[in-house]
Amino acid sequence: MSQNFRWKKLEIGVCYYPEHWQESLWEEDLKRMLSHGIGTVRVGEFAWNKTEPEEGVFRYDFFDRFLDLAEKVGMRVIFGTPTATPPAWLTEKYPETLNARMDGTLLRHGARRHYNYTSPIYRKLCARIVEKLASHYAQRPSIVGWQIDNELNCELDEFYAESDSAAFRAYLREKYGTLDRLNECLGTMFWNQTYTDWSQLYVPRPTISGAVNPHLMLEYKKFVSEAAISFAKMQSDILRRYIKEGDFITTNGMFGNLDNHRLASECLDVYCYDSYPNFAYMAGAPQEGMRDRAWSKHLSKVRSVCPHFGIMEQQSGANGWNTGMEAPAPRQGQMTLWTMQSVAHGADYISYFRWRTSPMGTEIYWHGLLDYDNRDNRRIAELDRIAARFEKISDVAGEDFAAQVGILCDYPNLFDAELDVWHGRIARLSEEGVFEGTQYAHTPLDFVYPSQDWSRYSLLFYPHPAIMTREIADRLERYVREGGKLVLGCRVGYKDEYGKCPVGRILPGLLPFVGAEVRESTFVNPDGGGICMKETYSAEAFRELLEPKEAKLIGYHDGVAFNRECAATERNYGKGTVVLYGSTLGADVVRHLLERHGLSEPYGDVVKLPQEVELAVRGKYLFLLNYADYLVCGEALRPLRNAETGERTLGMLRFFPFEVKIFLLEAQR
């Protein structure tokens, strides 16, 4: 996937809110940031009133003074469009700009993201403030980039204002053309939901038991994505008329009901993410599992959108709101671990949230690099060490993440799994299983989407694509025929593009090259069994009884459901292989399948690692990250040169709590 902007070296930034501080602090803050390796600040994303304090009245002196100081000291600036927090004068005069709950109750002023994307007056006022800001500030030499809004679809990714219903009708009318076609495709005959006039269509509204036409809901999710992308593109189109050559447009994601790949390709030059691994340690969070290491999964998804991305908000201190969310301060070394986790997975720009902890507002417990007292602390000392390390590995920027294994994803199935509890449960189990299995096998993993090239991957997991189109089926057939290894789970291809289950479709739908069919299937309660292949592997939530045709049986059910009958098949097809596993994919079976196909421990001839350590590779750089709060040991099986010190290591590797080691892979590999 292409992108229009890349950082030339690893860079450090920070989120800064000049409107929160006395102006007497600004210059001192900027100089202090520079002394600790911070070269860029993000500003402005919540400061609409500073430019337009009342409707149609524009003042530029506040950010002019700030940018004058930035240019004086040599600080670069990313300027945020302030549309995530419309001012009180706007929402009071134009309440139709507000988002609403499903029952129509308006979400009032006082928090953030309380607007909707489809209000004509809000789009007009947003377009005007973006144009005013860009026309006045874009040529300032300190500005290097623009952030659109803030966290599109965060807090809420559902919209129920009156303008949303009007826009939804227009979206459906353009897509389907006639009500007859809409009724046919969306199965409105069920429960007598047939529509006879476009005015009868709305965004979802309260119903008995919360039951809503699932096919119309699938369209609603696609509509929300379209509305968000349209809102972002409106802003990026304006910005492009004013920004300097070389400056970039970005936003910070990624959130639900949003095709982030389209958002990036149609609106942005580079994509940014907000990484908060400390959520794993919040009060009430599970005490087991991957915990903060799970953020590598999120970062891998970001990398699928933009191979060389930025982190606009990187965890630096404890996170919490006065209305909820309680998390401890990161322990010594965790800020470095989480920073290097981002870099290892493709980030070339790391911007910490935030410079100084806010003394006011909902986020008074969301700590930044500095505390309220403004004194140097251990986080600032850790930042200095990170900056020094960045200098030594700076050319990792632009290097590609190396993975031979991918997990296929697509937005229709992602949206469907959020709506359909049957689909959603198995999808969550298998995504976790594939991620954990590859992590514990030290096998780097990519998330892969239809817009990308699949041919570079030796093996693809596509766990539960309930919705299967002819186009995707043909690509899967070609991938396997040309030498790829494909692993499918249960419930494959039983829905069409509208989420309906076509009569007569034999599973796995549209994939005859699999060489097996599903005779029967069932949800299962825990029965203590599994699927027996080399040994017995997990098979949670769902089981399918398979009937091999051209495929061979490689596993059978061990448990109450379909005991001793066919549970897994494998077929050599063309130059490749396809496996059908009639259940969810747990970490244990994922590791077995990686071993079966020679893809477990791909760097096992270089380094032997304990389970606690993650392995990631970018170009010549080998990242080894210890997520444990205790000492663990591995072994360098070849001489490894430390990327920061140049020293060579062979034999035992000691990883202290939260330690990150970075080595250079030898050229002959």
PDB file of N, CA and C in Angstrom, residues 70-107:
ATOM      1  N   ALA A  70       7.341  29.284  18.377  1.00  0.00           N
ATOM      2  CA  ALA A  70       7.809  28.019  17.810  1.00  0.00           C
ATOM      3  C   ALA A  70       8.899  28.271  16.773  1.00  0.00           C
ATOM      4  N   GLU A  71       8.675  29.276  15.947  1.00  0.00           N
ATOM      5  CA  GLU A  71       9.678  29.594  14.918  1.00  0.00           C
ATOM      6  C   GLU A  71      10.940  30.192  15.530  1.00  0.00           C
ATOM      7  N   LYS A  72      10.791  30.932  16.600  1.00  0.00           N
ATOM      8  CA  LYS A  72      11.949  31.523  17.279  1.00  0.00           C
ATOM      9  C   LYS A  72      12.871  30.440  17.833  1.00  0.00           C
ATOM     10  N   VAL A  73      12.290  29.395  18.443  1.00  0.00           N
ATOM     11  CA  VAL A  73      13.125  28.376  19.095  1.00  0.00           C
ATOM     12  C   VAL A  73      13.420  27.189  18.186  1.00  0.00           C
ATOM     13  N   GLY A  74      12.715  27.079  17.039  1.00  0.00           N
ATOM     14  CA  GLY A  74      12.960  25.974  16.119  1.00  0.00           C
ATOM     15  C   GLY A  74      12.117  24.740  16.373  1.00  0.00           C
ATOM     16  N   MET A  75      10.874  24.926  16.836  1.00  0.00           N
ATOM     17  CA  MET A  75       9.957  23.813  17.077  1.00  0.00           C
ATOM     18  C   MET A  75       9.013  23.642  15.894  1.00  0.00           C
ATOM     19  N   ARG A  76       8.846  22.395  15.443  1.00  0.00           N
ATOM     20  CA  ARG A  76       7.894  22.100  14.377  1.00  0.00           C
ATOM     21  C   ARG A  76       6.498  21.917  14.982  1.00  0.00           C
ATOM     22  N   VAL A  77       5.467  22.141  14.158  1.00  0.00           N
ATOM     23  CA  VAL A  77       4.093  22.133  14.656  1.00  0.00           C
ATOM     24  C   VAL A  77       3.189  21.322  13.730  1.00  0.00           C
ATOM     25  N   ILE A  78       2.370  20.453  14.323  1.00  0.00           N
ATOM     26  CA  ILE A  78       1.232  19.832  13.636  1.00  0.00           C
ATOM     27  C   ILE A  78      -0.011  20.541  14.151  1.00  0.00           C
ATOM     28  N   PHE A  79      -0.781  21.131  13.243  1.00  0.00           N
ATOM     29  CA  PHE A  79      -1.942  21.935  13.625  1.00  0.00           C
ATOM     30  C   PHE A  79      -3.204  21.093  13.439  1.00  0.00           C
ATOM     31  N   GLY A  80      -4.035  21.025  14.467  1.00  0.00           N
ATOM     32  CA  GLY A  80      -5.264  20.242  14.404  1.00  0.00           C
ATOM     33  C   GLY A  80      -6.464  21.089  14.042  1.00  0.00           C
ATOM     34  N   THR A  81      -7.310  20.589  13.140  1.00  0.00           N
ATOM     35  CA  THR A  81      -8.577  21.272  12.901  1.00  0.00           C
ATOM     36  C   THR A  81      -9.478  20.998  14.106  1.00  0.00           C
ATOM     37  N   PRO A  82     -10.220  22.004  14.602  1.00  0.00           N
ATOM     38  CA  PRO A  82     -10.859  21.898  15.921  1.00  0.00           C
ATOM     39  C   PRO A  82     -12.274  21.350  15.899  1.00  0.00           C
ATOM     40  N   THR A  83     -12.608  20.567  14.896  1.00  0.00           N
ATOM     41  CA  THR A  83     -14.013  20.199  14.675  1.00  0.00           C
ATOM     42  C   THR A  83     -14.521  19.099  15.604  1.00  0.00           C
ATOM     43  N   ALA A  84     -13.642  18.535  16.460  1.00  0.00           N
ATOM     44  CA  ALA A  84     -14.102  17.517  17.415  1.00  0.00           C
ATOM     45  C   ALA A  84     -14.855  18.129  18.588  1.00  0.00           C
ATOM     46  N   THR A  85     -14.693  19.432  18.800  1.00  0.00           N
ATOM     47  CA  THR A  85     -15.363  20.087  19.936  1.00  0.00           C
ATOM     48  C   THR A  85     -16.001  21.396  19.467  1.00  0.00           C
ATOM     49  N   PRO A  86     -17.177  21.332  18.864  1.00  0.00           N
ATOM     50  CA  PRO A  86     -17.858  22.570  18.472  1.00  0.00           C
ATOM     51  C   PRO A  86     -18.125  23.446  19.687  1.00  0.00           C
ATOM     52  N   PRO A  87     -18.004  24.761  19.543  1.00  0.00           N
ATOM     53  CA  PRO A  87     -18.170  25.667  20.685  1.00  0.00           C
ATOM     54  C   PRO A  87     -19.621  25.802  21.123  1.00  0.00           C
ATOM     55  N   ALA A  88     -19.791  26.318  22.328  1.00  0.00           N
ATOM     56  CA  ALA A  88     -21.136  26.444  22.907  1.00  0.00           C
ATOM     57  C   ALA A  88     -22.032  27.361  22.085  1.00  0.00           C
ATOM     58  N   TRP A  89     -21.473  28.443  21.535  1.00  0.00           N
ATOM     59  CA  TRP A  89     -22.321  29.332  20.729  1.00  0.00           C
ATOM     60  C   TRP A  89     -22.906  28.598  19.529  1.00  0.00           C
ATOM     61  N   LEU A  90     -22.162  27.611  19.002  1.00  0.00           N
ATOM     62  CA  LEU A  90     -22.612  26.889  17.808  1.00  0.00           C
ATOM     63  C   LEU A  90     -23.724  25.899  18.159  1.00  0.00           C
ATOM     64  N   THR A  91     -23.485  25.060  19.167  1.00  0.00           N
ATOM     65  CA  THR A  91     -24.478  24.025  19.474  1.00  0.00           C
ATOM     66  C   THR A  91     -25.741  24.614  20.100  1.00  0.00           C
ATOM     67  N   GLU A  92     -25.607  25.778  20.758  1.00  0.00           N
ATOM     68  CA  GLU A  92     -26.793  26.411  21.328  1.00  0.00           C
ATOM     69  C   GLU A  92     -27.672  26.997  20.229  1.00  0.00           C
ATOM     70  N   LYS A  93     -27.042  27.611  19.234  1.00  0.00           N
ATOM     71  CA  LYS A  93     -27.812  28.224  18.151  1.00  0.00           C
ATOM     72  C   LYS A  93     -28.301  27.174  17.155  1.00  0.00           C
ATOM     73  N   TYR A  94     -27.508  26.115  16.955  1.00  0.00           N
ATOM     74  CA  TYR A  94     -27.833  25.102  15.944  1.00  0.00           C
ATOM     75  C   TYR A  94     -27.874  23.710  16.599  1.00  0.00           C
ATOM     76  N   PRO A  95     -28.881  23.410  17.395  1.00  0.00           N
ATOM     77  CA  PRO A  95     -28.926  22.104  18.070  1.00  0.00           C
ATOM     78  C   PRO A  95     -29.005  20.927  17.102  1.00  0.00           C
ATOM     79  N   GLU A  96     -29.372  21.195  15.853  1.00  0.00           N
ATOM     80  CA  GLU A  96     -29.424  20.118  14.865  1.00  0.00           C
ATOM     81  C   GLU A  96     -28.033  19.577  14.534  1.00  0.00           C
ATOM     82  N   THR A  97     -26.980  20.267  14.987  1.00  0.00           N
ATOM     83  CA  THR A  97     -25.618  19.772  14.761  1.00  0.00           C
ATOM     84  C   THR A  97     -25.242  18.662  15.745  1.00  0.00           C
ATOM     85  N   LEU A  98     -26.035  18.494  16.803  1.00  0.00           N
ATOM     86  CA  LEU A  98     -25.689  17.547  17.858  1.00  0.00           C
ATOM     87  C   LEU A  98     -26.017  16.111  17.466  1.00  0.00           C
ATOM     88  N   ASN A  99     -25.192  15.204  17.940  1.00  0.00           N
ATOM     89  CA  ASN A  99     -25.515  13.783  17.830  1.00  0.00           C
ATOM     90  C   ASN A  99     -26.630  13.476  18.837  1.00  0.00           C
ATOM     91  N   ALA A 100     -27.228  12.299  18.697  1.00  0.00           N
ATOM     92  CA  ALA A 100     -28.333  11.925  19.573  1.00  0.00           C
ATOM     93  C   ALA A 100     -28.231  10.449  19.923  1.00  0.00           C
ATOM     94  N   ARG A 101     -28.898  10.086  21.015  1.00  0.00           N
ATOM     95  CA  ARG A 101     -29.064   8.673  21.319  1.00  0.00           C
ATOM     96  C   ARG A 101     -30.098   8.076  20.373  1.00  0.00           C
ATOM     97  N   MET A 102     -30.185   6.744  20.395  1.00  0.00           N
ATOM     98  CA  MET A 102     -31.122   6.075  19.498  1.00  0.00           C
ATOM     99  C   MET A 102     -32.561   6.535  19.731  1.00  0.00           C
ATOM    100  N   ASP A 103     -32.891   6.921  20.984  1.00  0.00           N
ATOM    101  CA  ASP A 103     -34.257   7.363  21.266  1.00  0.00           C
ATOM    102  C   ASP A 103     -34.500   8.825  20.900  1.00  0.00           C
ATOM    103  N   GLY A 104     -33.484   9.489  20.333  1.00  0.00           N
ATOM    104  CA  GLY A 104     -33.632  10.865  19.893  1.00  0.00           C
ATOM    105  C   GLY A 104     -33.141  11.910  20.874  1.00  0.00           C
ATOM    106  N   THR A 105     -32.778  11.520  22.092  1.00  0.00           N
ATOM    107  CA  THR A 105     -32.267  12.470  23.070  1.00  0.00           C
ATOM    108  C   THR A 105     -30.948  13.063  22.572  1.00  0.00           C
ATOM    109  N   LEU A 106     -30.875  14.382  22.530  1.00  0.00           N
ATOM    110  CA  LEU A 106     -29.667  15.039  22.038  1.00  0.00           C
ATOM    111  C   LEU A 106     -28.533  14.913  23.051  1.00  0.00           C
ATOM    112  N   LEU A 107     -27.315  14.748  22.546  1.00  0.00           N
ATOM    113  CA  LEU A 107     -26.114  14.702  23.378  1.00  0.00           C
ATOM    114  C   LEU A 107     -25.553  16.121  23.432  1.00  0.00           C
TER     115      LEU A 107
END
